[in-house]
Coordinates of C-alpha atoms in Angstrom, one line a residue:
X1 CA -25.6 1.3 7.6
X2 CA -23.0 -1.1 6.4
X3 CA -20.6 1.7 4.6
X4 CA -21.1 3.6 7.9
X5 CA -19.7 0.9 10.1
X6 CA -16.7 0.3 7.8
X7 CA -16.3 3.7 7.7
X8 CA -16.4 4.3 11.4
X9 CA -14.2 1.5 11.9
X10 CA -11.4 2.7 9.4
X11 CA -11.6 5.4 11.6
X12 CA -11.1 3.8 14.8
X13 CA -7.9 1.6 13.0
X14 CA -5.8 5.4 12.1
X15 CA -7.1 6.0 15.9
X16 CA -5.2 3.0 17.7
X17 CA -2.0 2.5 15.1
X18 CA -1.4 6.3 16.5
X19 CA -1.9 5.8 20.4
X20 CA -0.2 2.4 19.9
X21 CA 2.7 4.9 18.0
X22 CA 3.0 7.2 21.1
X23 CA 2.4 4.6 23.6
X24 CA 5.7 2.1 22.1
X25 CA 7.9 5.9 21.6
X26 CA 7.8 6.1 25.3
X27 CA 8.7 3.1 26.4
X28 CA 11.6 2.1 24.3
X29 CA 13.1 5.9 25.7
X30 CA 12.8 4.7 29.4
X31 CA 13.8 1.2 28.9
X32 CA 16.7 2.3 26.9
X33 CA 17.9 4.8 29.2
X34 CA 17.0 2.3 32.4
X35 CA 19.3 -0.7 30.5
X36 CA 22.1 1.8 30.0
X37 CA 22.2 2.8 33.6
X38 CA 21.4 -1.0 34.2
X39 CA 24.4 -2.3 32.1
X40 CA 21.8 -4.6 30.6
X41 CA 21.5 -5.7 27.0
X42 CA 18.5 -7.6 27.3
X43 CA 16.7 -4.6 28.3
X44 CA 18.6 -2.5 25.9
X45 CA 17.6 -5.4 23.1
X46 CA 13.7 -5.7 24.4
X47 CA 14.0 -1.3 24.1
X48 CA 15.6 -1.5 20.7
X49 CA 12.2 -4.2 19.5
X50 CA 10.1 -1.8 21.1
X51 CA 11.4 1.2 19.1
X52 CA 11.2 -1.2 15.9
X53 CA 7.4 -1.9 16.8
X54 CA 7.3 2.1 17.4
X55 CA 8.7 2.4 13.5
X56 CA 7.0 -0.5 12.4
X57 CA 3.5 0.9 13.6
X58 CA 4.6 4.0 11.9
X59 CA 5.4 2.3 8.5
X60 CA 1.7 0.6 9.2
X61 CA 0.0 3.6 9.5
X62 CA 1.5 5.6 6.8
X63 CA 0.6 2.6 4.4
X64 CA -2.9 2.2 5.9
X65 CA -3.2 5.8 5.2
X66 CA -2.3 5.7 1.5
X67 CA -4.5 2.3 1.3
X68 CA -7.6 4.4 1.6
X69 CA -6.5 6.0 -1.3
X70 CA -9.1 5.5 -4.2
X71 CA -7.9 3.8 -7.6
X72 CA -7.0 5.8 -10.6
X73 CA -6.3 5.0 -13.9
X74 CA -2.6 4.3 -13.4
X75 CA -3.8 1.9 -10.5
X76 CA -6.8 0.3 -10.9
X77 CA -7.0 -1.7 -7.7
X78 CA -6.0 1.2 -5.6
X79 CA -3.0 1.4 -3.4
X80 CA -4.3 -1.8 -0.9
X81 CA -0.8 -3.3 -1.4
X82 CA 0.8 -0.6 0.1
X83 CA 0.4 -2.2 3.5
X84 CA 1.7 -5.5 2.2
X85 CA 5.0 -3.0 1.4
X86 CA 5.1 -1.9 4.6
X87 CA 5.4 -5.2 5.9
X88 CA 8.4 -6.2 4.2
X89 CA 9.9 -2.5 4.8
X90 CA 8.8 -3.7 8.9
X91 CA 10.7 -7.1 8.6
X92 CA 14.0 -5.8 7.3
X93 CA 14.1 -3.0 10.0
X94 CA 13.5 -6.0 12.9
X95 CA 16.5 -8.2 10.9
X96 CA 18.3 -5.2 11.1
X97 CA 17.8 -4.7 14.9
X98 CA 18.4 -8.7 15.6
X99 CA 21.9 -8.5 13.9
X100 CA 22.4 -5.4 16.5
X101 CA 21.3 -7.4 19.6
X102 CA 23.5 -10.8 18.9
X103 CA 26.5 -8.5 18.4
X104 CA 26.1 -6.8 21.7
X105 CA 25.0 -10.1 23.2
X106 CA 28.1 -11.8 22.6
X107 CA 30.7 -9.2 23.8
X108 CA 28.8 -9.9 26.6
X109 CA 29.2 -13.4 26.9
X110 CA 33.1 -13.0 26.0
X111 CA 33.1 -10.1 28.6
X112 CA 30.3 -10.0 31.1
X113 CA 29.6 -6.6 33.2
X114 CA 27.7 -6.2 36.4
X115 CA 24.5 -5.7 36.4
X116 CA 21.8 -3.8 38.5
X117 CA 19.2 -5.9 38.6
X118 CA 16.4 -3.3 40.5
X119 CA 17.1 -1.2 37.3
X120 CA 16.7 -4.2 35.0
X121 CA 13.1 -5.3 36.4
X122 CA 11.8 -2.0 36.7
X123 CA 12.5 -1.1 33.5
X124 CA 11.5 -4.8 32.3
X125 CA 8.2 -3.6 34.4
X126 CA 7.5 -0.7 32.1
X127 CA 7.8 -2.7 29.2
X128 CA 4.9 -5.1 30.8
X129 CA 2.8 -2.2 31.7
X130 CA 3.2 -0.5 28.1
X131 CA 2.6 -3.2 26.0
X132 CA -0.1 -4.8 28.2
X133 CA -1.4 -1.6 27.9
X134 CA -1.2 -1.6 23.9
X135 CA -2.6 -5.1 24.1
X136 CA -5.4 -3.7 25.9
X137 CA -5.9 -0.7 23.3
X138 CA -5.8 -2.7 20.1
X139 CA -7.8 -6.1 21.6
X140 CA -11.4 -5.2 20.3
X141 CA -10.2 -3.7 17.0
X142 CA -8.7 -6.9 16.5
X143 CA -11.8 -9.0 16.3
X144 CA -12.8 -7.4 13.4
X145 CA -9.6 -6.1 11.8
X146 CA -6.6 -8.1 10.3
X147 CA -4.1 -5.9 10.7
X148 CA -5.2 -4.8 14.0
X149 CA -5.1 -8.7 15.2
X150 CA -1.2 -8.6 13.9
X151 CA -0.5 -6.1 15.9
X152 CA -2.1 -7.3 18.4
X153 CA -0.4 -10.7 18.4
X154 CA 2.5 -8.7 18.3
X155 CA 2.4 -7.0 21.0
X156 CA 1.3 -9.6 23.0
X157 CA 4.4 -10.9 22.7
X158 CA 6.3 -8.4 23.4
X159 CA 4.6 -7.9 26.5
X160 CA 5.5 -11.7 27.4
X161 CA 9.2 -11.0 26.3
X162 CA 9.4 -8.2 28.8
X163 CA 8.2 -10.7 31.6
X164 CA 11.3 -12.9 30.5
X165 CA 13.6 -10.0 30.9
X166 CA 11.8 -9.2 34.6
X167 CA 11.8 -12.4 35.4
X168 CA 15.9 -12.2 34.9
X169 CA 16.3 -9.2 36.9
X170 CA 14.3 -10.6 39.8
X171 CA 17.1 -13.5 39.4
X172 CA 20.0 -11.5 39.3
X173 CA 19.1 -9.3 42.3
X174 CA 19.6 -12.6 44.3
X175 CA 21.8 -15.1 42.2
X176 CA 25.1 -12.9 40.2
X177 CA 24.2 -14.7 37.1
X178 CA 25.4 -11.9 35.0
X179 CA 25.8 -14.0 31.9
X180 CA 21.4 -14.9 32.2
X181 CA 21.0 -11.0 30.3
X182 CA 22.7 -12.1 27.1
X183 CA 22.0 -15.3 26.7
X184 CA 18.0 -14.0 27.4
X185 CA 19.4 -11.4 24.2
X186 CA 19.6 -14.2 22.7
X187 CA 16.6 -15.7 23.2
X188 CA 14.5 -12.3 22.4
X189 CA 16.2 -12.5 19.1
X190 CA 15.1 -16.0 18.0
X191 CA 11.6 -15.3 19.4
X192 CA 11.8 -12.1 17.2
X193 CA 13.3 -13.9 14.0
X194 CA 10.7 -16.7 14.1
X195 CA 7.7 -14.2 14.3
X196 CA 9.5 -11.7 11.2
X197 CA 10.2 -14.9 9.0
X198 CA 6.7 -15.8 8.8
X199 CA 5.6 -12.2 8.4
X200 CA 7.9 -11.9 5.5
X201 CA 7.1 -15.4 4.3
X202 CA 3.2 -13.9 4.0
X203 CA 4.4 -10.9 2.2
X204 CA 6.3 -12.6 -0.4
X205 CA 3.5 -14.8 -0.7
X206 CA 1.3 -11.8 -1.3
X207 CA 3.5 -10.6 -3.6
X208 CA 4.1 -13.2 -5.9
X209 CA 0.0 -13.8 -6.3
X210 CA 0.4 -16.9 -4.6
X211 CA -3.1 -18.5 -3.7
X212 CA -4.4 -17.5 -0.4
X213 CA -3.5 -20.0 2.7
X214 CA -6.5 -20.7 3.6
X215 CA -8.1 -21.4 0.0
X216 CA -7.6 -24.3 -2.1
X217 CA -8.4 -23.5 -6.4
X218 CA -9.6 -27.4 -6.2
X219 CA -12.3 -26.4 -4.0
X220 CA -13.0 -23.5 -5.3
X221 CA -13.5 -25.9 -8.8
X222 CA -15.4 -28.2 -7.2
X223 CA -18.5 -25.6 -5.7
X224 CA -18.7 -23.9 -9.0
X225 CA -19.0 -26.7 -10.7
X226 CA -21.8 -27.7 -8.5
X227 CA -24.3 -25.1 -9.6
X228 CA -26.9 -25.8 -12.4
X229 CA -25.6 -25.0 -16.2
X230 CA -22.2 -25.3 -15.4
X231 CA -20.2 -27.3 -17.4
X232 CA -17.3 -27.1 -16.4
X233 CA -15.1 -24.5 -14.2
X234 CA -11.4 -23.8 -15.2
X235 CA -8.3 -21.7 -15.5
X236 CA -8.7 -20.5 -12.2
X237 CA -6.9 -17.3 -10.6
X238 CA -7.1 -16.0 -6.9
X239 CA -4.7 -14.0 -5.1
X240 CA -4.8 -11.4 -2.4
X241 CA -4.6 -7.6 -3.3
X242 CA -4.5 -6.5 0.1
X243 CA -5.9 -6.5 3.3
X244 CA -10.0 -8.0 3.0
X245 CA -9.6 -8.3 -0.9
X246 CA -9.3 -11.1 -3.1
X247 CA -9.2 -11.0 -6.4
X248 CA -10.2 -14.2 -8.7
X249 CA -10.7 -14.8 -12.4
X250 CA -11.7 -17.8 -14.2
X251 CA -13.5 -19.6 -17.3
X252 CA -16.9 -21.5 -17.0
X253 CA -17.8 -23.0 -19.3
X254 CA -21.8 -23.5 -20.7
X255 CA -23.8 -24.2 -23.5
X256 CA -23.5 -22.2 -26.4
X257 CA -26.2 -19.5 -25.7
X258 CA -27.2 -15.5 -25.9
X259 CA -25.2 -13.8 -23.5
X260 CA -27.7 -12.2 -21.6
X261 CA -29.0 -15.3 -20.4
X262 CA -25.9 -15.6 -18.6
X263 CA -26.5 -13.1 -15.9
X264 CA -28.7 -15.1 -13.3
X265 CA -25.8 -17.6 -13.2
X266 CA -23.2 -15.1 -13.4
X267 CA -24.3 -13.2 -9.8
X268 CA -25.0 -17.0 -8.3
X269 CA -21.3 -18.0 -9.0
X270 CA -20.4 -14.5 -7.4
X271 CA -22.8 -15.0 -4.4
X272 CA -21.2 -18.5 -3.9
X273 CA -17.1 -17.2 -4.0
X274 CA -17.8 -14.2 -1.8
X275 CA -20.4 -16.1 0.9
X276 CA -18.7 -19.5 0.7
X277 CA -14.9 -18.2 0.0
X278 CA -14.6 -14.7 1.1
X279 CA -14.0 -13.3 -3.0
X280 CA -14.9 -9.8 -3.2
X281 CA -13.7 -9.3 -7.0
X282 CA -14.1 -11.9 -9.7
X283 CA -14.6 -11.5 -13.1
X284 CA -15.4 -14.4 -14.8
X285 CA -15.3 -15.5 -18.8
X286 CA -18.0 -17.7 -20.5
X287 CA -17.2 -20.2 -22.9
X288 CA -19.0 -23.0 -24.4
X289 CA -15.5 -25.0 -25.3
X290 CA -12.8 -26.0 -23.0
X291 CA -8.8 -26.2 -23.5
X292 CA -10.0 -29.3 -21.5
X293 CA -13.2 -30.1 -19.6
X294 CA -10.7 -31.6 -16.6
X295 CA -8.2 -28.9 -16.3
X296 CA -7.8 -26.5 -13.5
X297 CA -4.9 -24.3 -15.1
X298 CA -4.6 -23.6 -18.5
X299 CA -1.4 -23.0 -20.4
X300 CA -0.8 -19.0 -21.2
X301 CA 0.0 -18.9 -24.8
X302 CA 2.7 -16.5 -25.6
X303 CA 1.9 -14.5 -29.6
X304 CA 4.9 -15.5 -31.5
X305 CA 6.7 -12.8 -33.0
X306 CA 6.8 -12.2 -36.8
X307 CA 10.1 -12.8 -38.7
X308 CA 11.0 -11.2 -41.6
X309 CA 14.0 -12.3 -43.4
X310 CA 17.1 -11.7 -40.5
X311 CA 14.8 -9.6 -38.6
X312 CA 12.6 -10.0 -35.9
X313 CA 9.4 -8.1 -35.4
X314 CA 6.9 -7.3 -32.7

């Protein structure tokens, strides 16, 4: 029943990243075609973020496809980083579009054009209806999936960006503050390049096998070495492979006994990082001595290389 529901909702995630696709294609067409006729670059800059999410969701969904991939030899933990990939891949195409806006925004400033601004909230309009929409579309999946509730946070925002650029056309329609569109550019970039930097700052994170935010290894130490016949818990490992998997290794060390012995308090240590810290691969090493019954890390000891005479060998 369990595999079943996962499977199901794997299903319904390819599902919404490709209505979510079609829905943010159209958009950024109409708004981009509205802000030229409009003379407007903060429609033409909310259109170009639109088109990014459009390629972003498209990055997403080829990497969630190749995610599901199963491991092989080659790749033992399966292609889950893939998505983590795509991220990055996502983040430099948004940096790419911000450097895009800013340089239109400021001939503005230096030369401001007129503007219509009917043309600039109705398009604004669509972009509020479309991504409210999308919002709508990926709201439920979210409560369950991670990447889903990105996007959905995403779009969320964009959908409150697009009010900013509606409110500014209802503006301009009465007051001809022509330089409000660029200067709202502007302020659509720096909305979008606070969001990106800590989407990037993630991946990196991710990639460097940095220890997941929300997990401390002194915790982590501390519950293990709670349970009956534990001695004592270190060199401790955890780091994200992708989406809903962590990986963690460690040494725990007990009294010198027959290995088989150790298998009751092998699955308890397992039941307590997957219930109590959300682990779903560990692999742990018994030991009845310790590099040092306090430590948390141990050092990695390097083999030193073999010389012979002038030469040096592996």
């Amino acid at each position: 029943m369990a595999h079943d529901h996962h499977h199901h909702l794997e299903e319904a995630t390819g599902k919404v990243l490709l209505w979510s696709m079609a829905i943010n294609l159209l958009i950024p067409i109409l708004q981009i075609i509205g802000g030229m006729l409009a003379q407007s670059m903060a429609v033409v800059s909310d259109a170009i973020h639109n088109f990014s999410d459009c390629t972003g969701l498209l990055v997403a969904y080829i990497a969630y496809r190749i995610s599901q991939k199963r491991p092989s030899p080659k790749f033992s933990f399966g292609f889950r980083r893939a998505e983590i990939f795509a991220a990055v891949i996502n983040t430099s195409l948004i940096f790419g579009a911000c450097l895009f806006i800013l340089w239109e925004a400021f001939n503005r400033i230096k030369n401001p054009e007129p503007i219509s601004g009917f043309l600039v909230a109705a398009m604004a309009l669509v972009g509020v209806f479309g991504n409210g929409f999308t919002v709508l579309l990926l709201s439920k999946g979210a409560k369950e999936n991670i990447n889903l509730r990105g996007a959905f946070l995403h779009m969320l925002g964009d959908m409150l960006v697009s009010v900013v650029v509606l409110i500014s056309g209802v503006i301009i329609l009465f007051k001809p503050w022509y330089w409000l569109d660029p200067l709202l550019s502007i302020g659509i970039v720096l909305f979008i390049l606070k969001s990106s930097c800590s989407l990037l700052k993630e991946a990196v994170h991710i990639l460097m096998e940095g220890v997941p935010h929300h997990l401390e290894l002194e915790a982590i130490q501390e519950a293990l070495e709670q349970v009956p016949g534990v001695l004592g818990v270190h060199h401790l490992h955890v780091w994200t492979v992708g989406p809903k998997l962590l990986a963690f290794t460690g040494h725990v060390q007990v009294q010198d006994q027959e290995l088989s012995r150790l298998t009751p308090l092998k699955e308890k240590i397992k039941h307590i990082l997957h219930e109590k810290f959300g682990i779903e691969h560990a692999v742990l090493e018994f030991e009845h001595q310790s590099c040092d019954p306090k430590a948390l890390l141990c050092p990695i000891h390097r083999p030193k290389r073999e010389t012979h005479g002038k030469h040096d060998h592996v």
